Short mmCIF file of N, CA and C in Angstrom, two decimals:
data_model
loop_
_atom_site.label_atom_id
_atom_site.label_comp_id
_atom_site.label_asym_id
_atom_site.label_seq_id
_atom_site.Cartn_x
_atom_site.Cartn_y
_atom_site.Cartn_z
N MET A 1 -25.06 -95.21 7.29
CA MET A 1 -24.77 -93.99 7.99
C MET A 1 -26.05 -93.29 8.37
N THR A 2 -26.02 -92.72 9.51
CA THR A 2 -27.20 -91.98 9.96
C THR A 2 -27.08 -90.53 9.48
N ARG A 3 -28.14 -89.82 9.68
CA ARG A 3 -28.15 -88.42 9.25
C ARG A 3 -27.13 -87.59 10.00
N THR A 4 -26.95 -87.83 11.24
CA THR A 4 -25.98 -87.04 12.01
C THR A 4 -24.57 -87.31 11.53
N GLU A 5 -24.27 -88.56 11.16
CA GLU A 5 -22.93 -88.85 10.66
C GLU A 5 -22.70 -88.18 9.31
N LEU A 6 -23.72 -88.16 8.45
CA LEU A 6 -23.59 -87.48 7.16
C LEU A 6 -23.38 -85.98 7.35
N TYR A 7 -24.08 -85.41 8.31
CA TYR A 7 -23.98 -83.98 8.57
C TYR A 7 -22.59 -83.63 9.09
N ARG A 8 -22.04 -84.48 9.92
CA ARG A 8 -20.72 -84.21 10.48
C ARG A 8 -19.60 -84.39 9.46
N GLN A 9 -19.82 -85.14 8.44
CA GLN A 9 -18.78 -85.35 7.44
C GLN A 9 -18.69 -84.20 6.43
N LYS A 10 -19.71 -83.36 6.37
CA LYS A 10 -19.66 -82.23 5.44
C LYS A 10 -18.58 -81.26 5.90
N PRO A 11 -17.87 -80.67 4.97
CA PRO A 11 -16.87 -79.68 5.38
C PRO A 11 -17.56 -78.45 5.95
N LYS A 12 -16.99 -77.94 7.00
CA LYS A 12 -17.59 -76.77 7.64
C LYS A 12 -17.28 -75.53 6.80
N GLN A 13 -18.24 -74.64 6.80
CA GLN A 13 -18.04 -73.40 6.05
C GLN A 13 -17.03 -72.52 6.79
N MET A 14 -16.32 -71.75 6.00
CA MET A 14 -15.32 -70.87 6.57
C MET A 14 -16.03 -69.67 7.21
N PRO A 15 -15.92 -69.47 8.53
CA PRO A 15 -16.67 -68.39 9.16
C PRO A 15 -16.12 -67.00 8.80
N TRP A 16 -14.87 -66.88 8.35
CA TRP A 16 -14.28 -65.58 8.06
C TRP A 16 -14.47 -65.16 6.61
N LYS A 17 -15.07 -66.04 5.81
CA LYS A 17 -15.23 -65.75 4.39
C LYS A 17 -16.13 -64.52 4.17
N GLY A 18 -17.23 -64.45 4.85
CA GLY A 18 -18.15 -63.31 4.71
C GLY A 18 -17.52 -62.02 5.21
N LEU A 19 -16.84 -62.08 6.34
CA LEU A 19 -16.18 -60.89 6.89
C LEU A 19 -15.07 -60.41 5.95
N PHE A 20 -14.30 -61.34 5.40
CA PHE A 20 -13.23 -60.98 4.47
C PHE A 20 -13.80 -60.29 3.22
N LEU A 21 -14.85 -60.82 2.65
CA LEU A 21 -15.47 -60.21 1.48
C LEU A 21 -16.04 -58.83 1.81
N PHE A 22 -16.60 -58.68 2.99
CA PHE A 22 -17.14 -57.38 3.41
C PHE A 22 -16.02 -56.34 3.54
N ILE A 23 -14.91 -56.72 4.13
CA ILE A 23 -13.78 -55.78 4.30
C ILE A 23 -13.19 -55.40 2.95
N VAL A 24 -13.03 -56.37 2.06
CA VAL A 24 -12.49 -56.08 0.72
C VAL A 24 -13.43 -55.16 -0.04
N THR A 25 -14.72 -55.40 0.05
CA THR A 25 -15.71 -54.55 -0.63
C THR A 25 -15.66 -53.13 -0.08
N CYS A 26 -15.56 -52.98 1.23
CA CYS A 26 -15.48 -51.65 1.84
C CYS A 26 -14.21 -50.92 1.40
N MET A 27 -13.11 -51.64 1.29
CA MET A 27 -11.86 -51.01 0.85
C MET A 27 -11.96 -50.54 -0.60
N ILE A 28 -12.59 -51.33 -1.45
CA ILE A 28 -12.74 -50.95 -2.86
C ILE A 28 -13.65 -49.73 -2.98
N VAL A 29 -14.74 -49.72 -2.25
CA VAL A 29 -15.67 -48.58 -2.29
C VAL A 29 -14.99 -47.32 -1.74
N ALA A 30 -14.25 -47.46 -0.63
CA ALA A 30 -13.58 -46.29 -0.04
C ALA A 30 -12.52 -45.73 -0.98
N SER A 31 -11.75 -46.60 -1.64
CA SER A 31 -10.74 -46.10 -2.56
C SER A 31 -11.39 -45.44 -3.77
N GLY A 32 -12.51 -45.94 -4.23
CA GLY A 32 -13.23 -45.30 -5.34
C GLY A 32 -13.76 -43.93 -4.95
N VAL A 33 -14.34 -43.83 -3.76
CA VAL A 33 -14.84 -42.53 -3.29
C VAL A 33 -13.69 -41.55 -3.12
N PHE A 34 -12.57 -41.99 -2.54
CA PHE A 34 -11.42 -41.11 -2.36
C PHE A 34 -10.86 -40.66 -3.71
N GLY A 35 -10.79 -41.57 -4.66
CA GLY A 35 -10.29 -41.22 -5.99
C GLY A 35 -11.18 -40.20 -6.69
N LEU A 36 -12.49 -40.40 -6.62
CA LEU A 36 -13.40 -39.43 -7.23
C LEU A 36 -13.33 -38.09 -6.52
N TRP A 37 -13.22 -38.10 -5.20
CA TRP A 37 -13.14 -36.85 -4.43
C TRP A 37 -11.85 -36.10 -4.80
N HIS A 38 -10.75 -36.83 -4.92
CA HIS A 38 -9.47 -36.21 -5.27
C HIS A 38 -9.54 -35.61 -6.69
N PHE A 39 -10.13 -36.32 -7.61
CA PHE A 39 -10.29 -35.81 -8.97
C PHE A 39 -11.17 -34.58 -8.99
N TYR A 40 -12.25 -34.60 -8.21
CA TYR A 40 -13.17 -33.46 -8.15
C TYR A 40 -12.48 -32.24 -7.56
N GLN A 41 -11.67 -32.41 -6.50
CA GLN A 41 -10.98 -31.29 -5.88
C GLN A 41 -9.93 -30.70 -6.83
N ASP A 42 -9.28 -31.52 -7.63
CA ASP A 42 -8.28 -31.02 -8.56
C ASP A 42 -8.92 -30.30 -9.74
N SER A 43 -10.16 -30.60 -10.05
CA SER A 43 -10.80 -29.97 -11.19
C SER A 43 -11.37 -28.60 -10.86
N ILE A 44 -11.47 -28.24 -9.58
CA ILE A 44 -12.00 -26.93 -9.18
C ILE A 44 -10.86 -25.91 -9.23
N LYS A 45 -11.07 -24.85 -9.98
CA LYS A 45 -10.08 -23.77 -10.07
C LYS A 45 -10.80 -22.45 -9.85
N ILE A 46 -10.37 -21.74 -8.84
CA ILE A 46 -10.97 -20.45 -8.52
C ILE A 46 -9.94 -19.37 -8.86
N GLU A 47 -10.30 -18.49 -9.73
CA GLU A 47 -9.40 -17.42 -10.13
C GLU A 47 -10.02 -16.09 -9.72
N ALA A 48 -9.26 -15.32 -8.99
CA ALA A 48 -9.73 -14.00 -8.57
C ALA A 48 -9.67 -13.05 -9.77
N PRO A 49 -10.62 -12.14 -9.82
CA PRO A 49 -10.57 -11.20 -10.93
C PRO A 49 -9.36 -10.27 -10.79
N THR A 50 -8.77 -9.94 -11.90
CA THR A 50 -7.62 -9.05 -11.85
C THR A 50 -8.11 -7.62 -11.66
N GLU A 51 -7.42 -6.91 -10.80
CA GLU A 51 -7.81 -5.55 -10.48
C GLU A 51 -6.70 -4.61 -10.94
N GLU A 52 -7.05 -3.63 -11.73
CA GLU A 52 -6.07 -2.67 -12.22
C GLU A 52 -5.89 -1.58 -11.18
N LEU A 53 -4.72 -1.57 -10.53
CA LEU A 53 -4.46 -0.62 -9.45
C LEU A 53 -3.74 0.63 -9.94
N GLY A 54 -3.24 0.62 -11.14
CA GLY A 54 -2.56 1.79 -11.68
C GLY A 54 -1.06 1.72 -11.49
N LYS A 55 -0.41 2.88 -11.67
CA LYS A 55 1.04 2.94 -11.56
C LYS A 55 1.45 2.94 -10.10
N LYS A 56 2.70 2.54 -9.86
CA LYS A 56 3.25 2.54 -8.51
C LYS A 56 3.65 3.96 -8.13
N VAL A 57 3.30 4.34 -6.89
CA VAL A 57 3.50 5.70 -6.43
C VAL A 57 4.13 5.69 -5.05
N VAL A 58 5.04 6.63 -4.79
CA VAL A 58 5.58 6.86 -3.45
C VAL A 58 5.14 8.25 -3.05
N ILE A 59 4.53 8.35 -1.87
CA ILE A 59 4.08 9.65 -1.36
C ILE A 59 4.98 10.05 -0.21
N ASN A 60 5.69 11.17 -0.36
CA ASN A 60 6.55 11.68 0.70
C ASN A 60 5.72 12.63 1.55
N LEU A 61 5.48 12.28 2.81
CA LEU A 61 4.69 13.10 3.72
C LEU A 61 5.57 14.19 4.33
N PRO A 62 4.93 15.26 4.83
CA PRO A 62 5.70 16.36 5.42
C PRO A 62 6.55 15.94 6.63
N ASN A 63 6.15 14.91 7.37
CA ASN A 63 6.91 14.49 8.54
C ASN A 63 8.06 13.54 8.19
N GLY A 64 8.31 13.28 6.91
CA GLY A 64 9.43 12.46 6.48
C GLY A 64 9.08 11.02 6.20
N GLN A 65 7.88 10.60 6.50
CA GLN A 65 7.49 9.22 6.23
C GLN A 65 7.13 9.06 4.76
N LYS A 66 7.20 7.81 4.30
CA LYS A 66 6.86 7.50 2.92
C LYS A 66 5.73 6.49 2.90
N VAL A 67 4.84 6.66 1.94
CA VAL A 67 3.73 5.73 1.74
C VAL A 67 3.88 5.14 0.34
N TYR A 68 3.97 3.81 0.27
CA TYR A 68 4.08 3.11 -1.00
C TYR A 68 2.71 2.57 -1.36
N THR A 69 2.15 3.02 -2.48
CA THR A 69 0.81 2.61 -2.86
C THR A 69 0.68 2.65 -4.38
N PHE A 70 -0.53 2.52 -4.86
CA PHE A 70 -0.82 2.56 -6.29
C PHE A 70 -1.63 3.81 -6.60
N ASP A 71 -1.57 4.22 -7.84
CA ASP A 71 -2.18 5.47 -8.30
C ASP A 71 -3.70 5.47 -8.11
N ASN A 72 -4.36 4.38 -8.40
CA ASN A 72 -5.82 4.35 -8.34
C ASN A 72 -6.37 4.32 -6.91
N LEU A 73 -5.53 4.13 -5.91
CA LEU A 73 -6.00 4.11 -4.53
C LEU A 73 -5.94 5.50 -3.88
N ILE A 74 -5.44 6.49 -4.59
CA ILE A 74 -5.36 7.85 -4.08
C ILE A 74 -6.56 8.63 -4.59
N VAL A 75 -7.28 9.27 -3.66
CA VAL A 75 -8.51 9.99 -3.99
C VAL A 75 -8.38 11.41 -3.43
N GLU A 76 -8.86 12.39 -4.21
CA GLU A 76 -8.89 13.77 -3.72
C GLU A 76 -10.33 14.16 -3.46
N LYS A 77 -10.59 14.61 -2.21
CA LYS A 77 -11.91 15.07 -1.80
C LYS A 77 -11.75 16.41 -1.08
N ASP A 78 -12.51 17.37 -1.48
CA ASP A 78 -12.52 18.70 -0.84
C ASP A 78 -11.12 19.30 -0.74
N GLY A 79 -10.30 19.12 -1.73
CA GLY A 79 -8.97 19.69 -1.75
C GLY A 79 -7.96 18.92 -0.91
N LYS A 80 -8.34 17.79 -0.33
CA LYS A 80 -7.42 16.97 0.45
C LYS A 80 -7.16 15.66 -0.27
N MET A 81 -5.99 15.10 -0.04
CA MET A 81 -5.61 13.85 -0.69
C MET A 81 -5.72 12.72 0.34
N TYR A 82 -6.42 11.64 -0.06
CA TYR A 82 -6.64 10.49 0.83
C TYR A 82 -6.20 9.21 0.14
N TYR A 83 -5.72 8.28 0.97
CA TYR A 83 -5.49 6.90 0.51
C TYR A 83 -6.70 6.11 0.97
N GLU A 84 -7.39 5.47 0.05
CA GLU A 84 -8.56 4.66 0.40
C GLU A 84 -8.29 3.21 0.04
N GLY A 85 -7.99 2.41 1.05
CA GLY A 85 -7.79 0.98 0.86
C GLY A 85 -9.08 0.22 1.12
N ASP A 86 -8.98 -1.09 1.24
CA ASP A 86 -10.16 -1.90 1.50
C ASP A 86 -10.70 -1.68 2.90
N LEU A 87 -9.80 -1.51 3.87
CA LEU A 87 -10.23 -1.44 5.26
C LEU A 87 -10.04 -0.09 5.92
N ASN A 88 -9.24 0.80 5.33
CA ASN A 88 -8.96 2.05 6.02
C ASN A 88 -8.80 3.20 5.04
N THR A 89 -8.82 4.42 5.60
CA THR A 89 -8.61 5.64 4.84
C THR A 89 -7.55 6.45 5.58
N ILE A 90 -6.52 6.91 4.86
CA ILE A 90 -5.43 7.66 5.46
C ILE A 90 -5.36 9.03 4.80
N ASP A 91 -5.23 10.07 5.62
CA ASP A 91 -5.10 11.43 5.11
C ASP A 91 -3.66 11.66 4.68
N LEU A 92 -3.46 11.99 3.41
CA LEU A 92 -2.13 12.22 2.86
C LEU A 92 -1.94 13.68 2.45
N THR A 93 -2.72 14.58 3.00
CA THR A 93 -2.67 15.98 2.61
C THR A 93 -1.30 16.56 2.91
N GLY A 94 -0.75 17.30 1.96
CA GLY A 94 0.56 17.92 2.11
C GLY A 94 1.69 17.06 1.59
N GLY A 95 1.41 15.84 1.20
CA GLY A 95 2.44 14.95 0.69
C GLY A 95 2.69 15.18 -0.79
N THR A 96 3.88 14.87 -1.23
CA THR A 96 4.20 14.99 -2.65
C THR A 96 4.21 13.60 -3.27
N VAL A 97 3.62 13.50 -4.44
CA VAL A 97 3.49 12.22 -5.15
C VAL A 97 4.66 12.07 -6.11
N VAL A 98 5.36 10.94 -5.99
CA VAL A 98 6.48 10.63 -6.87
C VAL A 98 6.18 9.29 -7.53
N TYR A 99 6.17 9.28 -8.86
CA TYR A 99 5.95 8.02 -9.58
C TYR A 99 7.27 7.25 -9.61
N GLU A 100 7.32 6.20 -8.84
CA GLU A 100 8.55 5.43 -8.68
C GLU A 100 8.21 3.94 -8.72
N ASN A 101 8.99 3.16 -9.40
CA ASN A 101 8.74 1.73 -9.53
C ASN A 101 9.36 0.99 -8.34
N TRP A 102 8.64 0.92 -7.23
CA TRP A 102 9.12 0.25 -6.02
C TRP A 102 8.80 -1.23 -6.11
N ARG A 103 9.47 -1.98 -5.27
CA ARG A 103 9.36 -3.45 -5.29
C ARG A 103 8.25 -3.90 -4.36
N GLU A 104 7.36 -4.80 -4.85
CA GLU A 104 6.25 -5.30 -4.06
C GLU A 104 6.72 -6.37 -3.09
N PRO A 105 6.20 -6.36 -1.85
CA PRO A 105 6.56 -7.44 -0.91
C PRO A 105 5.92 -8.74 -1.33
N LYS A 106 6.61 -9.85 -1.09
CA LYS A 106 6.09 -11.16 -1.50
C LYS A 106 5.38 -11.84 -0.38
#
């Protein structure tokens, strides 16, 4: 036998073997990264600090409207009563404060 005949008799290598191993390796690495990321996201817990707002209060204004708020959000300045929230301030002068256990919206 000549060298060319010996070469032709060898079994040919599978051309998809390398690609198949590469795809399987990528899938294993991706699933490991996803699993670690999912575990990391579940382990993060953010808890807001509890804020003591006081007792529940209903303020009856002279024009007949009612304001439902908490005791600690009402401030008196210069003889006037104000509601001071995070974003706004409302003048409640002339209103009567009634301590009433109203229901919070969900």
